[in-house]
Coordinates of C-alpha atoms in Angstrom, one line a residue:
X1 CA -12.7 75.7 98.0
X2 CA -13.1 73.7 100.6
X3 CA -15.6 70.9 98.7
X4 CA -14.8 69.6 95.0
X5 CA -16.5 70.6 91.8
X6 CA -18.2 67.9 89.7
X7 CA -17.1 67.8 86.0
X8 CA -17.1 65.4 83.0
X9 CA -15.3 64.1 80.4
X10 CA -16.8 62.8 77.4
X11 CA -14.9 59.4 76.7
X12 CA -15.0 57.6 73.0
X13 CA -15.0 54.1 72.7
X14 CA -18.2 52.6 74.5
X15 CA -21.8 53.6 74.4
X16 CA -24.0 54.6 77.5
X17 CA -27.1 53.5 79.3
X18 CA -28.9 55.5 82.4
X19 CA -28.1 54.3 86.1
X20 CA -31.1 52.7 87.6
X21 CA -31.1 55.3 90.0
X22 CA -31.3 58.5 87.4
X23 CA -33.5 60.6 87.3
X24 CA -36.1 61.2 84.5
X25 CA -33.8 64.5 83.5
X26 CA -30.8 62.1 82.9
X27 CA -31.7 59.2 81.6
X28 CA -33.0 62.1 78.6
X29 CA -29.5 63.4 78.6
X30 CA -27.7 59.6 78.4
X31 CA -30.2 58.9 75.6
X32 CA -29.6 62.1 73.5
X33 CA -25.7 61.0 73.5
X34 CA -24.4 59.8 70.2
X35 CA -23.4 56.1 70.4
X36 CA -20.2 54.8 71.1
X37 CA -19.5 57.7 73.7
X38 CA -19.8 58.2 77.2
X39 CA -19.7 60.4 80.0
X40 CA -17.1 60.3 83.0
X41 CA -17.8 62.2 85.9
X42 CA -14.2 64.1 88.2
X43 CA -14.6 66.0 90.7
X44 CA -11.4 68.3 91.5
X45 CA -10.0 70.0 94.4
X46 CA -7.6 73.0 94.3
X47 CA -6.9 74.7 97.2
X48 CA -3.8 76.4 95.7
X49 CA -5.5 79.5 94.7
X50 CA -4.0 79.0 91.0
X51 CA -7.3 77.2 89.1
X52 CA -4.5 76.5 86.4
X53 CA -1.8 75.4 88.9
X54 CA 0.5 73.3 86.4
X55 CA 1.1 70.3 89.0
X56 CA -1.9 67.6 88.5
X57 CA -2.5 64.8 91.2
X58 CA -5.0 61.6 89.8
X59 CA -6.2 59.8 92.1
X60 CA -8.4 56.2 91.4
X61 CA -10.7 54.6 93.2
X62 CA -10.7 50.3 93.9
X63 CA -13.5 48.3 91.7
X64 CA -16.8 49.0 93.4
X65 CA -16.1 52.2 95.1
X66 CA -16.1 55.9 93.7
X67 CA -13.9 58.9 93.1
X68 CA -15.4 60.6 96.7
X69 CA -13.1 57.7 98.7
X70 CA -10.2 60.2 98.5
X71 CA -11.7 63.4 100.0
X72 CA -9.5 63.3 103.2
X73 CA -6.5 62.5 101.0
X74 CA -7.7 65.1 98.4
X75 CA -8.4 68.1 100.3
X76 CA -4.7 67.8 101.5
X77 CA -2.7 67.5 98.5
X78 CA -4.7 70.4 96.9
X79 CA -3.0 72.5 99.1
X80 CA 0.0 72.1 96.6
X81 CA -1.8 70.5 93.0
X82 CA -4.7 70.0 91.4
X83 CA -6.4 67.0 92.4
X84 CA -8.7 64.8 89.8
X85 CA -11.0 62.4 91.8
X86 CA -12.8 60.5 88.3
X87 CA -15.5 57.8 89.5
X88 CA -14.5 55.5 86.9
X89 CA -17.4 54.7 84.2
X90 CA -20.1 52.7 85.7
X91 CA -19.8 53.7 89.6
X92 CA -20.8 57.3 90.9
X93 CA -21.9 59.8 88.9
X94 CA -20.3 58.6 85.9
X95 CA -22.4 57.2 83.1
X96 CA -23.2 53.0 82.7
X97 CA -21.9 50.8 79.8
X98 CA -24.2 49.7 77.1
X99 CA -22.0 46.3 76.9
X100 CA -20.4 45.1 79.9
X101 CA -18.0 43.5 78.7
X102 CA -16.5 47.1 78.1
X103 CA -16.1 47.6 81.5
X104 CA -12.0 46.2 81.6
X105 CA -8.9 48.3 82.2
X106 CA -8.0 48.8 78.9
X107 CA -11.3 51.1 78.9
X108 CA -10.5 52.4 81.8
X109 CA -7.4 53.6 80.6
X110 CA -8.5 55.0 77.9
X111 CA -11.0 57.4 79.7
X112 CA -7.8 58.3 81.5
X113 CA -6.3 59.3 78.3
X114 CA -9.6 61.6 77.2
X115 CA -9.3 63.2 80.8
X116 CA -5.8 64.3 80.7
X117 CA -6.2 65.4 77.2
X118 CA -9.3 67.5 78.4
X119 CA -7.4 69.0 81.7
X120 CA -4.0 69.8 80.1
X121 CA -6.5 71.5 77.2
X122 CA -8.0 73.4 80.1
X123 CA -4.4 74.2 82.2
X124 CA -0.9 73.5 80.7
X125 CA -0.4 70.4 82.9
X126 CA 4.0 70.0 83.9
X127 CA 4.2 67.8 86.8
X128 CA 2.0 64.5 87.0
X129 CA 1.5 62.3 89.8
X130 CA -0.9 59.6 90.2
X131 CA -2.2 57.8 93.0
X132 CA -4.3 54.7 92.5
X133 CA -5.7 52.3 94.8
X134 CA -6.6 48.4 93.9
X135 CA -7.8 49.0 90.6
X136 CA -7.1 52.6 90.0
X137 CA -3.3 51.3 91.0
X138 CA -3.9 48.8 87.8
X139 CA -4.9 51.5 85.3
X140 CA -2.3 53.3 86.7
X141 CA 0.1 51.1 85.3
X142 CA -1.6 51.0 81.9
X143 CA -1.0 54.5 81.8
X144 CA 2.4 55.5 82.8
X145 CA 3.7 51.7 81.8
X146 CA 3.3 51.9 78.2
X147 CA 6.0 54.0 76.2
X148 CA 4.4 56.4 73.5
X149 CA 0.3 56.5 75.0
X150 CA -0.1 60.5 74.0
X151 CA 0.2 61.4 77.9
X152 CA 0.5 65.8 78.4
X153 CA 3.8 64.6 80.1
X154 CA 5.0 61.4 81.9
X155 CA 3.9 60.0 85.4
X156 CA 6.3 61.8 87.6
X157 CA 5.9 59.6 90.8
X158 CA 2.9 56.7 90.9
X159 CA 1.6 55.3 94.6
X160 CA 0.3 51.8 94.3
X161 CA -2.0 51.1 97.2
X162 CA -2.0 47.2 97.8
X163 CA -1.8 46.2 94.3
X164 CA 1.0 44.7 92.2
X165 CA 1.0 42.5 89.2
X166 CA 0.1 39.6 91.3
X167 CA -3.3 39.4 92.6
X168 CA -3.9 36.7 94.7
X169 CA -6.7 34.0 93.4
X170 CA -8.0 34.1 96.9
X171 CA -8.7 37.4 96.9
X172 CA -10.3 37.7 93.9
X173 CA -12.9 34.7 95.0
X174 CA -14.2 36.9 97.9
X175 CA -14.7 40.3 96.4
X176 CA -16.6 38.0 93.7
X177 CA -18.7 36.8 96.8
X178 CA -20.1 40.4 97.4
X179 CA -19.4 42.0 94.0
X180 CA -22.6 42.7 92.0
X181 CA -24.9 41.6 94.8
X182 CA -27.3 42.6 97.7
X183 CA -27.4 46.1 96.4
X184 CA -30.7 47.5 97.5
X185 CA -31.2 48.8 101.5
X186 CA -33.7 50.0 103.4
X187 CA -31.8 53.3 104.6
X188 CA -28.7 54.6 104.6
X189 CA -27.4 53.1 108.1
X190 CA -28.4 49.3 107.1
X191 CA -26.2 50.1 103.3
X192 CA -22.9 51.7 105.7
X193 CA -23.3 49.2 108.0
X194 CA -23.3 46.2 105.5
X195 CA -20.5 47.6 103.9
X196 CA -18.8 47.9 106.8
X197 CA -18.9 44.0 107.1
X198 CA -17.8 43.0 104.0
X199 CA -14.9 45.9 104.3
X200 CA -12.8 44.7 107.3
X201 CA -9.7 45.1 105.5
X202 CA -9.9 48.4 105.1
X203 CA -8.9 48.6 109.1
X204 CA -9.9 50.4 111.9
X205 CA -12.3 53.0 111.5
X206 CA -14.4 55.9 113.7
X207 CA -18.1 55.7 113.1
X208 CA -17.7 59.4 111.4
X209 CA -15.0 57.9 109.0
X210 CA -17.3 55.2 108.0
X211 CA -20.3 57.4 107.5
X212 CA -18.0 59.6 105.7
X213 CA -16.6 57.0 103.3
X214 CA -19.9 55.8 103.0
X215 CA -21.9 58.5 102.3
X216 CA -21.0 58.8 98.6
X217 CA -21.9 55.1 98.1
X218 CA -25.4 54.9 97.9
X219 CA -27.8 56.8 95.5
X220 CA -31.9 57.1 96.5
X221 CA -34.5 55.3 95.3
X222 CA -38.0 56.8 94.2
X223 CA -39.7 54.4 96.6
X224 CA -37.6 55.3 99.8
X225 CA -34.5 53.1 99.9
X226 CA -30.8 53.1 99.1
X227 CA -29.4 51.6 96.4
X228 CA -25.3 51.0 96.0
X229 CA -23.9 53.8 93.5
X230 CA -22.6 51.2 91.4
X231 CA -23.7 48.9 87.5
X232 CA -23.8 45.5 89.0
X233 CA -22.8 44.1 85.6
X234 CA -19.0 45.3 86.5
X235 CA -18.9 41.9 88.3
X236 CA -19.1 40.2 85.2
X237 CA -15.8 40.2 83.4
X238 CA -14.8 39.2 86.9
X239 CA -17.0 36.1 87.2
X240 CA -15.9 35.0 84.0
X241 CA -12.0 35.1 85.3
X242 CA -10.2 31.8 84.7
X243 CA -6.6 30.9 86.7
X244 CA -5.4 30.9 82.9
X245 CA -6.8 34.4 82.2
X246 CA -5.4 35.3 85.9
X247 CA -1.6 33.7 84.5
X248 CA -1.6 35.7 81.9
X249 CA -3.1 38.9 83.3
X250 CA 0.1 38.8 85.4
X251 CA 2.8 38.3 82.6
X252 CA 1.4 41.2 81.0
X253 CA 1.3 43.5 83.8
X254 CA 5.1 42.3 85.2
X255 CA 5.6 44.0 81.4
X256 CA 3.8 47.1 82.4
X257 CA 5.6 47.5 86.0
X258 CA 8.9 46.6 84.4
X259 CA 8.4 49.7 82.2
X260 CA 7.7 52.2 84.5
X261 CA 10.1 55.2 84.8
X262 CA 8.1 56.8 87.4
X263 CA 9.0 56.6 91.3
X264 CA 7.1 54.4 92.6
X265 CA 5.7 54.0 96.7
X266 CA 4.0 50.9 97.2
X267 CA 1.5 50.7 100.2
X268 CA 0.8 47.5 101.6
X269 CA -1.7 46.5 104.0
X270 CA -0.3 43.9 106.2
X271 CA -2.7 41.8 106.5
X272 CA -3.6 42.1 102.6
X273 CA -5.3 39.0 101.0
X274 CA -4.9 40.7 97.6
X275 CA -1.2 41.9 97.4
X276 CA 1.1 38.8 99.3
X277 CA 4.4 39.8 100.9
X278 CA 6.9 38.4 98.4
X279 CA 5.0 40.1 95.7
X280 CA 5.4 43.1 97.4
X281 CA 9.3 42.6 97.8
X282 CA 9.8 41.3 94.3
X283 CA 8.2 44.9 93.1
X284 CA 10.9 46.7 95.6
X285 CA 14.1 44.5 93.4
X286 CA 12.4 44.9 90.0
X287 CA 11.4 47.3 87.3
X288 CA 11.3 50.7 88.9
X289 CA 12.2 49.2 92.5
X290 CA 9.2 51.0 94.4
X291 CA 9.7 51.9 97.9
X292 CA 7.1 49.3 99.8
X293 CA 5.7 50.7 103.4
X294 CA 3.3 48.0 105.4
X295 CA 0.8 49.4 107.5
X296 CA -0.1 47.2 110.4
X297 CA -3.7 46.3 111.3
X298 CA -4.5 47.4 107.8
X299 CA -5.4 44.3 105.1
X300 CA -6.9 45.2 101.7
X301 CA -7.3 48.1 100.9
X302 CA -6.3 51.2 102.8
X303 CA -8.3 54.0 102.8
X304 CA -5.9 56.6 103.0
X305 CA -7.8 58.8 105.4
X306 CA -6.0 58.2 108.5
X307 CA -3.5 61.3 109.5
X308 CA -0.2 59.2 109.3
X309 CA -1.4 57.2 106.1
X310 CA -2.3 60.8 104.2
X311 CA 0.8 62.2 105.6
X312 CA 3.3 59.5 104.1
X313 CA 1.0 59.9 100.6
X314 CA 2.1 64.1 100.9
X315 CA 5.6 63.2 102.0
X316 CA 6.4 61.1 99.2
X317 CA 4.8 63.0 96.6
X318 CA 6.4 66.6 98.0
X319 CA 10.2 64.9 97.8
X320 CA 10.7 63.1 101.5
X321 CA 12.9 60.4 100.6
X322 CA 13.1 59.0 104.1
X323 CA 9.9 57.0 104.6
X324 CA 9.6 54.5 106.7
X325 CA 9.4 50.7 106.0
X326 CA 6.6 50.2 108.3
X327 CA 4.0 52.5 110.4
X328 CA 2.4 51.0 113.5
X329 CA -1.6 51.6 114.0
X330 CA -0.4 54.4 116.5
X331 CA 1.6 56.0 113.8
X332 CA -1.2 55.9 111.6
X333 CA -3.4 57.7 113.9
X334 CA -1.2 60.6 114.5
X335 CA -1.3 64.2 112.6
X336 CA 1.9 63.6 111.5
X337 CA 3.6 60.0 110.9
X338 CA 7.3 59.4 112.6

């Protein structure tokens, strides 16, 4: 198949309410759902010709995007796995939380969980990789970092994509700038085109990427506009963030990275405000001692949908030990990275 399928998991934990967006037919269905469960939506790609092909590829989207960011970087791995897209509870088609102060990694990770459980059901799964970017690089963490979670098997090999256990303060101040805000737009082209400002880091872009990466961000409106995808109450546990809370956040995932048997590749954008160069080289000397590659002209986060960035995603996943520790803009652009 050349376009993913649409599923959902049904996750414990956390009841659901009804995007603003939804229409009449599923705001009935989110009502009629017992409470304390809700719904995840995943969309797969398999281009293997095996629909129970035992190798399984996750791959998680950052905070206020959705599970449709990785269809470049999708549509290649399938060629070799199953690849599980989720749009993590309250963004994209997944259902909203009742409570927002649900909406937290630990949750997160335990949607995860109910997902696995539901695709090794479905398909024996062997091999597990996981490839998680900003946020979905967090829950990552949660999930192959803690010996004994009731994983099918363990993370095999785990990309971080310009996250660590350090996030820096500064960072976090400007994404709580935007975050939760100025959600409503005329059209379509005025909602890509202010996301496109507040997005620089994400680097250079054709208009056709953007209107590609864009595309699955908004949802219609019954009276003619655009509205982001996304539960503006997910900004909340964020606003309510101290340096403290941020301290302590960090101790606890230095545990987590520290515990990791899988292979790790960590992806840096170079000009990242979010993951700081000597975080970045204290995660290649500790714990599982990932293998960091900067990307110039890139801050936070890459998008993973330039050839040479989706080709050192495939390399590293398919074996290549000999990556390099840095690929120029040029190298980026290219089919095939050098």
């Amino acid at each position: 198949m050349n376009q993913p399928t649409l599923n959902y998991v049904s996750c414990p934990g956390a009841s659901a309410v009804a995007p603003s967006w939804a229409s009449a037919q599923r705001r009935q269905e989110i009502a009629s759902q017992p409470q304390g469960l809700h719904r995840m939506a995943y969309w797969e790609w398999n281009l293997t010709g095996n629909p129970r092909h035992s190798h399984v590829i996750v791959c998680v989207h950052g905070l206020s995007r959705q599970g449709r960011d990785f269809d470049v970087l999708a549509r290649e791995l399938s060629r070799f796995a199953r690849v599980i897209c989720p749009d993590v509870v309250g963004r994209g088609e997944s259902d909203w939380l009742a409570d927002s102060k649900a909406y937290q990694v630990p949750v997160y990770a335990a949607d995860m969980l109910a997902l696995l459980a539901q695709l090794h059901a479905q398909a024996p799964i062997e091999t597990l990789d996981w490839v998680g970017t900003s946020m979905g690089g967090l829950i990552g963490m949660g999930i192959a970092g803690q010996p004994g979670l009731p994983l099918p098997v363990s993370v095999r090999k785990l990309v971080l994509n310009d996250v660590g256990p350090v996030i820096e303060w500064g960072s976090l101040e400007r994404i709580a700038s935007y975050l939760g805000k100025s959600l409503q737009f005329p059209n379509f082209e005025s909602a890509a085109a202010a996301m496109r400002l507040i997005s620089q880091g994400f680097g250079p872009h054709s208009d056709e990427q953007w209107k590609q990466l864009s595309r699955a961000m908004v949802k219609p409106l019954s009276e003619g506009c655009v509205v982001l995808h996304y539960d503006p109450r997910i900004a909340e546990p964020m606003a309510g963030m101290t340096h403290e809370m941020a301290k302590a956040g960090e101790v606890l995932l230095w545990q987590l990275y520290e515990q990791l048997q899988a292979q790790v590749l960590l992806v840096r954008g170079a000009d990242s405000d979010l993951l700081s160069q000597a975080t970045a080289q204290s995660m290649a000397q500790r714990g599982p001692r990932a293998r960091c590659v900067e990307l110039e002209g890139v801050g936070h986060a890459p998008t993973l949908v330039a050839p040479g960035q989706v080709e050192l995603i495939r390399e590293f996943l398919q074996g290549d030990s000999d990556l390099p520790a840095r690929l120029s803009l040029v190298q980026q652009a290219q089919e095939e990275a050098e």
